[in-house]
Short mmCIF file of C-alpha atoms in Angstrom, two decimals:
data_model
loop_
_atom_site.label_atom_id
_atom_site.label_comp_id
_atom_site.label_asym_id
_atom_site.label_seq_id
_atom_site.Cartn_x
_atom_site.Cartn_y
_atom_site.Cartn_z
CA MET A 1 12.53 -15.70 11.69
CA THR A 2 14.09 -16.23 14.63
CA GLU A 3 11.70 -15.04 17.26
CA ASN A 4 10.35 -17.65 19.74
CA LEU A 5 7.61 -19.77 18.18
CA ASP A 6 6.42 -21.05 21.45
CA TYR A 7 3.01 -19.18 20.63
CA LEU A 8 2.56 -21.36 17.94
CA GLY A 9 1.61 -24.43 19.96
CA GLU A 10 2.66 -28.46 19.33
CA LEU A 11 0.75 -30.61 17.41
CA ASP A 12 -1.73 -33.21 19.44
CA PRO A 13 -1.11 -36.89 18.28
CA ASP A 14 -4.18 -37.98 20.04
CA ASP A 15 -6.05 -35.50 17.73
CA PRO A 16 -8.00 -37.42 15.34
CA LYS A 17 -7.26 -34.08 12.47
CA GLN A 18 -4.92 -34.00 10.44
CA ALA A 19 -1.52 -32.39 10.90
CA SER A 20 -2.19 -29.94 8.28
CA GLN A 21 -5.70 -28.79 10.08
CA GLN A 22 -3.94 -28.65 12.98
CA ILE A 23 -1.33 -26.40 11.79
CA ALA A 24 -4.28 -24.35 10.13
CA ASN A 25 -5.64 -23.62 13.42
CA LYS A 26 -3.15 -22.73 15.54
CA LEU A 27 -1.92 -20.41 12.84
CA ARG A 28 -5.80 -19.21 12.40
CA ALA A 29 -6.02 -18.57 16.39
CA ALA A 30 -2.57 -16.65 16.47
CA ILE A 31 -3.77 -14.33 13.28
CA LEU A 32 -7.42 -13.81 15.23
CA THR A 33 -5.82 -13.24 18.58
CA ARG A 34 -3.55 -10.64 16.69
CA ARG A 35 -0.34 -12.72 17.91
CA LEU A 36 -0.21 -12.15 14.02
CA ALA A 37 -1.14 -8.83 13.46
CA PRO A 38 -2.24 -7.57 9.38
CA GLY A 39 0.80 -7.38 7.35
CA ASP A 40 3.17 -9.52 10.11
CA LYS A 41 4.90 -12.08 8.04
CA LEU A 42 4.39 -16.02 8.93
CA PRO A 43 7.02 -18.20 9.87
CA SER A 44 8.45 -19.69 6.67
CA GLN A 45 7.45 -23.18 5.65
CA PRO A 46 10.62 -24.79 6.71
CA GLU A 47 10.44 -23.26 10.01
CA LEU A 48 6.97 -24.67 10.67
CA ALA A 49 7.94 -27.79 9.34
CA THR A 50 10.83 -28.14 11.76
CA ARG A 51 8.78 -26.43 14.62
CA TYR A 52 6.16 -29.19 14.17
CA GLY A 53 8.37 -32.35 12.88
CA VAL A 54 6.18 -32.36 9.55
CA ALA A 55 7.06 -32.45 5.75
CA ARG A 56 6.44 -28.73 3.86
CA GLU A 57 3.99 -30.54 1.97
CA THR A 58 2.00 -30.43 5.08
CA VAL A 59 2.33 -27.34 5.91
CA LYS A 60 1.99 -26.53 2.87
CA ARG A 61 -1.68 -27.26 2.55
CA ALA A 62 -2.20 -25.75 6.12
CA LEU A 63 -1.18 -22.61 4.66
CA GLU A 64 -3.71 -23.26 1.33
CA ALA A 65 -6.69 -23.58 3.87
CA LEU A 66 -5.86 -20.27 4.80
CA ARG A 67 -5.07 -18.62 1.88
CA ALA A 68 -8.63 -19.95 0.66
CA GLU A 69 -10.28 -18.85 4.08
CA ARG A 70 -8.82 -14.97 2.91
CA LEU A 71 -6.66 -14.85 6.20
CA ILE A 72 -3.43 -14.70 4.40
CA VAL A 73 -1.85 -14.02 1.02
CA THR A 74 1.39 -15.58 -0.44
CA ARG A 75 3.65 -13.33 -2.77
CA GLN A 76 5.95 -15.21 -4.64
CA GLY A 77 9.72 -15.15 -3.20
CA SER A 78 8.93 -13.21 -0.07
CA GLY A 79 6.82 -15.89 1.73
CA ALA A 80 2.84 -15.69 3.60
CA PHE A 81 1.84 -12.67 5.35
CA VAL A 82 -1.53 -12.00 7.40
CA ARG A 83 -3.63 -10.02 4.84
CA ALA A 84 -4.68 -6.63 5.48
CA GLN A 85 -8.45 -6.47 3.88
CA THR A 86 -9.51 -3.35 5.26
CA GLN A 87 -6.40 -1.66 6.24
CA ARG A 88 -6.42 1.93 7.08
CA ALA A 89 -4.01 4.20 5.63
CA VAL A 90 -1.50 4.40 8.42
CA GLU A 91 -1.21 0.69 8.25
CA LEU A 92 0.21 0.95 4.93
CA ARG A 93 3.85 1.82 6.20
CA PRO A 94 4.81 -1.81 7.02
CA HIS A 95 3.79 -3.08 3.62
CA ILE A 96 5.75 -0.19 2.11
CA GLU A 97 8.92 -0.95 4.50
CA ALA A 98 8.71 -4.57 3.62
CA ALA A 99 8.88 -3.48 0.06
CA PHE A 100 11.98 -1.91 0.94
CA GLU A 101 13.37 -5.11 1.84
CA ARG A 102 13.66 -5.90 -1.80
CA PRO A 103 16.90 -4.91 -3.84
CA HIS A 104 14.78 -3.46 -6.40
CA VAL A 105 11.79 -1.04 -5.11
CA THR A 106 9.10 -0.09 -7.44
CA ILE A 107 6.27 2.65 -6.00
CA ASP A 108 3.87 3.70 -8.01
CA PHE A 109 0.80 5.82 -6.55
CA ALA A 110 -2.35 7.38 -7.96
CA GLY A 111 -4.69 9.57 -6.09
CA PHE A 112 -5.36 13.30 -4.76
CA SER A 113 -1.88 14.30 -3.32
CA GLY A 114 0.04 11.76 -2.05
CA GLU A 115 0.37 12.97 1.49
CA THR A 116 0.07 9.52 3.00
CA LEU A 117 2.95 8.08 0.87
CA ARG A 118 4.94 11.16 1.67
CA ASP A 119 4.98 10.60 5.36
CA ALA A 120 5.17 6.92 5.22
CA LEU A 121 8.26 7.07 2.91
CA ALA A 122 10.03 9.44 5.18
CA GLU A 123 9.85 6.89 8.07
CA VAL A 124 11.47 4.38 5.74
CA LEU A 125 14.03 6.50 4.03
CA ASP A 126 15.47 7.40 7.60
CA LYS A 127 15.98 3.69 7.79
CA VAL A 128 17.84 3.61 4.54
CA ARG A 129 19.79 6.49 5.73
CA VAL A 130 21.07 4.65 8.83
CA GLY A 131 21.54 1.37 7.39
CA ARG A 132 18.92 -0.67 8.55
CA LEU A 133 17.25 -1.11 4.94
CA ALA A 134 19.31 -1.26 2.40
CA PRO A 135 17.86 -1.31 -1.30
CA GLU A 136 20.29 -1.24 -4.64
CA THR A 137 17.45 0.80 -6.64
CA ILE A 138 14.29 3.08 -5.80
CA ALA A 139 12.00 4.10 -8.37
CA VAL A 140 9.09 6.05 -7.26
CA ARG A 141 5.71 7.20 -9.65
CA VAL A 142 3.43 9.54 -8.67
CA LEU A 143 0.24 10.46 -10.56
CA VAL A 144 -1.84 12.81 -9.12
CA SER A 145 -4.28 15.43 -10.46
CA ASP A 146 -3.53 18.82 -12.02
CA MET A 147 -5.73 21.58 -9.88
CA SER A 148 -5.19 24.03 -12.28
CA ALA A 149 -7.83 22.82 -14.01
CA PRO A 150 -11.18 22.93 -13.57
CA MET A 151 -12.54 19.95 -11.24
CA ALA A 152 -15.68 18.33 -10.43
CA LEU A 153 -14.12 17.97 -6.99
CA PRO A 154 -13.17 19.69 -4.67
CA ALA A 155 -15.96 22.43 -5.27
CA ARG A 156 -17.58 25.16 -3.08
CA ALA A 157 -20.64 23.63 -1.42
CA GLU A 158 -22.84 26.57 -2.07
CA THR A 159 -23.23 26.56 -6.09
CA GLN A 160 -21.40 22.71 -6.28
CA ALA A 161 -19.60 24.18 -9.29
CA ASP A 162 -15.72 24.22 -9.91
CA ASP A 163 -13.99 27.24 -7.95
CA PRO A 164 -10.67 28.47 -8.70
CA LEU A 165 -10.36 29.46 -5.03
CA VAL A 166 -11.04 25.81 -3.77
CA ARG A 167 -8.60 24.38 -6.38
CA GLU A 168 -5.72 26.53 -5.07
CA ARG A 169 -5.99 25.24 -2.39
CA ALA A 170 -5.85 21.70 -3.02
CA ASP A 171 -3.19 22.52 -5.59
CA ARG A 172 -0.94 23.77 -2.38
CA ILE A 173 -1.88 20.47 -0.45
CA THR A 174 -0.82 18.46 -3.78
CA ARG A 175 2.35 20.58 -4.48
CA ARG A 176 3.35 19.96 -0.88
CA ALA A 177 3.38 16.56 -0.40
CA VAL A 178 4.88 15.84 -4.22
CA ASP A 179 7.67 18.12 -3.40
CA GLY A 180 8.12 16.33 -0.44
CA ILE A 181 8.47 12.90 -1.80
CA LEU A 182 10.51 14.41 -4.86
CA ASP A 183 12.61 15.62 -2.09
CA GLN A 184 13.13 12.90 0.07
CA VAL A 185 14.18 10.42 -2.95
CA SER A 186 16.54 12.67 -4.65
CA GLU A 187 18.08 13.55 -1.19
CA LEU A 188 18.79 9.86 -0.67
CA ALA A 189 20.38 9.62 -4.49
CA ASP A 190 22.15 12.63 -3.46
CA LEU A 191 23.84 11.11 -0.43
CA GLY A 192 24.78 7.89 -2.41
CA LEU A 193 23.23 5.30 -0.25
CA VAL A 194 21.58 3.55 -3.16
CA ARG A 195 23.02 2.74 -6.77
CA SER A 196 19.91 4.44 -8.10
CA ALA A 197 16.78 6.54 -6.66
CA THR A 198 14.30 7.97 -8.97
CA ALA A 199 10.90 9.44 -8.40
CA GLU A 200 9.47 11.01 -11.09
CA VAL A 201 5.35 13.15 -10.70
CA ARG A 202 3.20 13.42 -13.71
CA MET A 203 -0.40 15.23 -13.81
CA HIS A 204 -3.61 14.72 -15.39
CA ARG A 205 -6.66 16.29 -15.65
CA GLY A 206 -9.37 14.03 -14.13
CA SER A 207 -11.12 14.66 -10.73
CA PRO A 208 -9.36 12.25 -8.07
CA GLN A 209 -11.81 9.48 -7.41
CA PHE A 210 -9.50 7.05 -5.84
CA LYS A 211 -6.16 6.08 -4.11
CA LEU A 212 -4.01 3.39 -5.26
CA TYR A 213 -0.76 2.03 -4.32
CA LEU A 214 1.91 -0.41 -6.17
CA LEU A 215 4.48 -2.09 -4.56
CA ASN A 216 7.19 -3.57 -6.23
CA ALA A 217 4.34 -4.71 -8.82
CA GLU A 218 3.15 -7.51 -6.33
CA GLU A 219 0.82 -5.57 -4.18
CA VAL A 220 -1.56 -2.93 -4.70
CA PHE A 221 -3.80 -1.12 -1.84
CA PHE A 222 -6.68 0.69 -3.38
CA GLY A 223 -9.50 3.08 -1.49
CA PHE A 224 -12.48 5.02 -2.77
CA TYR A 225 -12.24 9.09 -2.21
CA PRO A 226 -15.80 9.66 -0.38
CA ALA A 227 -16.88 13.44 -1.18
CA VAL A 228 -17.68 15.20 2.02
CA GLU A 229 -19.16 18.46 2.78
CA ARG A 230 -16.27 20.44 5.36
CA THR A 231 -15.58 23.90 5.83
CA VAL A 232 -12.02 25.01 5.50
CA THR A 233 -10.29 28.82 5.74
CA ILE A 234 -9.78 30.36 2.28
CA LYS A 235 -8.30 33.84 2.22
CA GLY A 236 -9.13 34.10 5.79
CA GLU A 237 -13.05 33.14 5.61
CA PRO A 238 -14.90 30.10 6.37
CA THR A 239 -15.74 28.28 3.35
CA ALA A 240 -18.03 25.44 2.67
CA ILE A 241 -16.85 22.93 0.20
CA TYR A 242 -17.24 19.67 -0.92
CA ASP A 243 -13.91 17.87 -0.27
CA LEU A 244 -12.09 14.43 -1.10
CA MET A 245 -11.55 12.89 2.10
CA GLY A 246 -8.28 10.45 2.02
CA LYS A 247 -7.18 10.09 5.70
CA ASP A 248 -8.36 6.78 6.92
CA VAL A 249 -10.52 5.45 4.34
CA PRO A 250 -10.59 1.79 4.18
CA LEU A 251 -7.60 0.27 1.52
CA PHE A 252 -8.44 -3.14 0.20
CA HIS A 253 -5.30 -5.15 0.01
CA TYR A 254 -4.44 -7.28 -3.25
CA ALA A 255 -1.68 -9.34 -3.83
CA VAL A 256 0.22 -11.55 -6.52
CA THR A 257 -0.03 -15.15 -5.69
CA ASP A 258 1.64 -18.27 -6.88
CA ASP A 259 -1.86 -18.79 -8.92
CA GLU A 260 -2.01 -16.42 -11.97
CA ALA A 261 -5.94 -17.00 -12.23
CA SER A 262 -6.27 -15.80 -8.58
CA HIS A 263 -8.45 -12.53 -7.86
CA GLY A 264 -4.96 -10.95 -6.39
CA THR A 265 -2.88 -11.86 -9.20
CA GLN A 266 -5.57 -10.31 -12.07
CA PHE A 267 -6.33 -7.28 -9.85
CA VAL A 268 -2.78 -6.04 -9.13
CA GLU A 269 -2.15 -6.88 -12.67
CA ALA A 270 -4.83 -4.84 -14.15
CA SER A 271 -3.69 -1.85 -11.77
CA ARG A 272 -0.57 -1.86 -13.58
CA GLN A 273 -1.91 -2.11 -16.86
CA TRP A 274 -4.36 1.04 -15.83
CA PHE A 275 -1.43 3.23 -14.51
CA ASP A 276 1.02 2.36 -17.23
CA SER A 277 -1.68 3.48 -20.00
CA LEU A 278 -2.62 6.72 -18.21
CA TRP A 279 1.11 7.47 -17.66
CA SER A 280 2.04 6.88 -20.95
CA THR A 281 -0.72 8.85 -22.45
CA ILE A 282 -2.83 11.68 -21.22
CA ALA A 283 -0.35 12.44 -18.11
CA TYR A 284 2.20 15.19 -18.15
CA ARG A 285 5.45 15.88 -16.40
CA TYR A 286 4.74 18.08 -12.92
CA GLN A 287 6.47 21.36 -12.96
CA GLY A 288 7.63 22.04 -9.36
#
């Protein structure tokens, strides 16, 4: 980091607390006062060691304390980041952008329509076009429900049953989102701005219950779709439906750490295995 780190203060030689405790306290204060916001990257261990005039082991102990408090997550090869335990969908963008700082980018999404992913990718891919981000390869996989098949949700509220017209509306929403993702990635490949850029969409006949984003096989954002009753217009008529609401639902953040037994590492691995199992068994290619 090249930014000024004065907000992190100095160590007090008269403080009876160990240097690692003092450093943890200063970083904790920066996080709780939002000087370091959810998703922000912390200064590196060498930078902190230089800042405070201590050994890297001292800094490492401070970071371990913050990780134990679930204030930060550490990612192999990337550093430490402020934890985003319950981030809303719009706050997914900085994590997707951070994923594109790697030479090889992989993004897997499972859920309803992929609208949030489409919008987040649009901003990040614009930065690739102008050279602000320069990954070598990009691979996106999208796994969505096939709304041409009968579903428990969405449904007509009056009958609480599957309705072809309700599904037709959901199908249009899904197709707009996934076609947008396919178009954005293929355009990047056509422009030759990256060595390889691929996007693939597969469908399945299960009703969507949650959304899952898997970034570079190292981070997962997971959130449940609540079923809500609302009125929408179908063929010009107001219609009450039970719908799946994905916008602004809390997303729970898990990340791979250096500890293979950690909760985050295990959740990411289980998510990857779940996604691959559906992708390679009951899912079939989307016909755009």
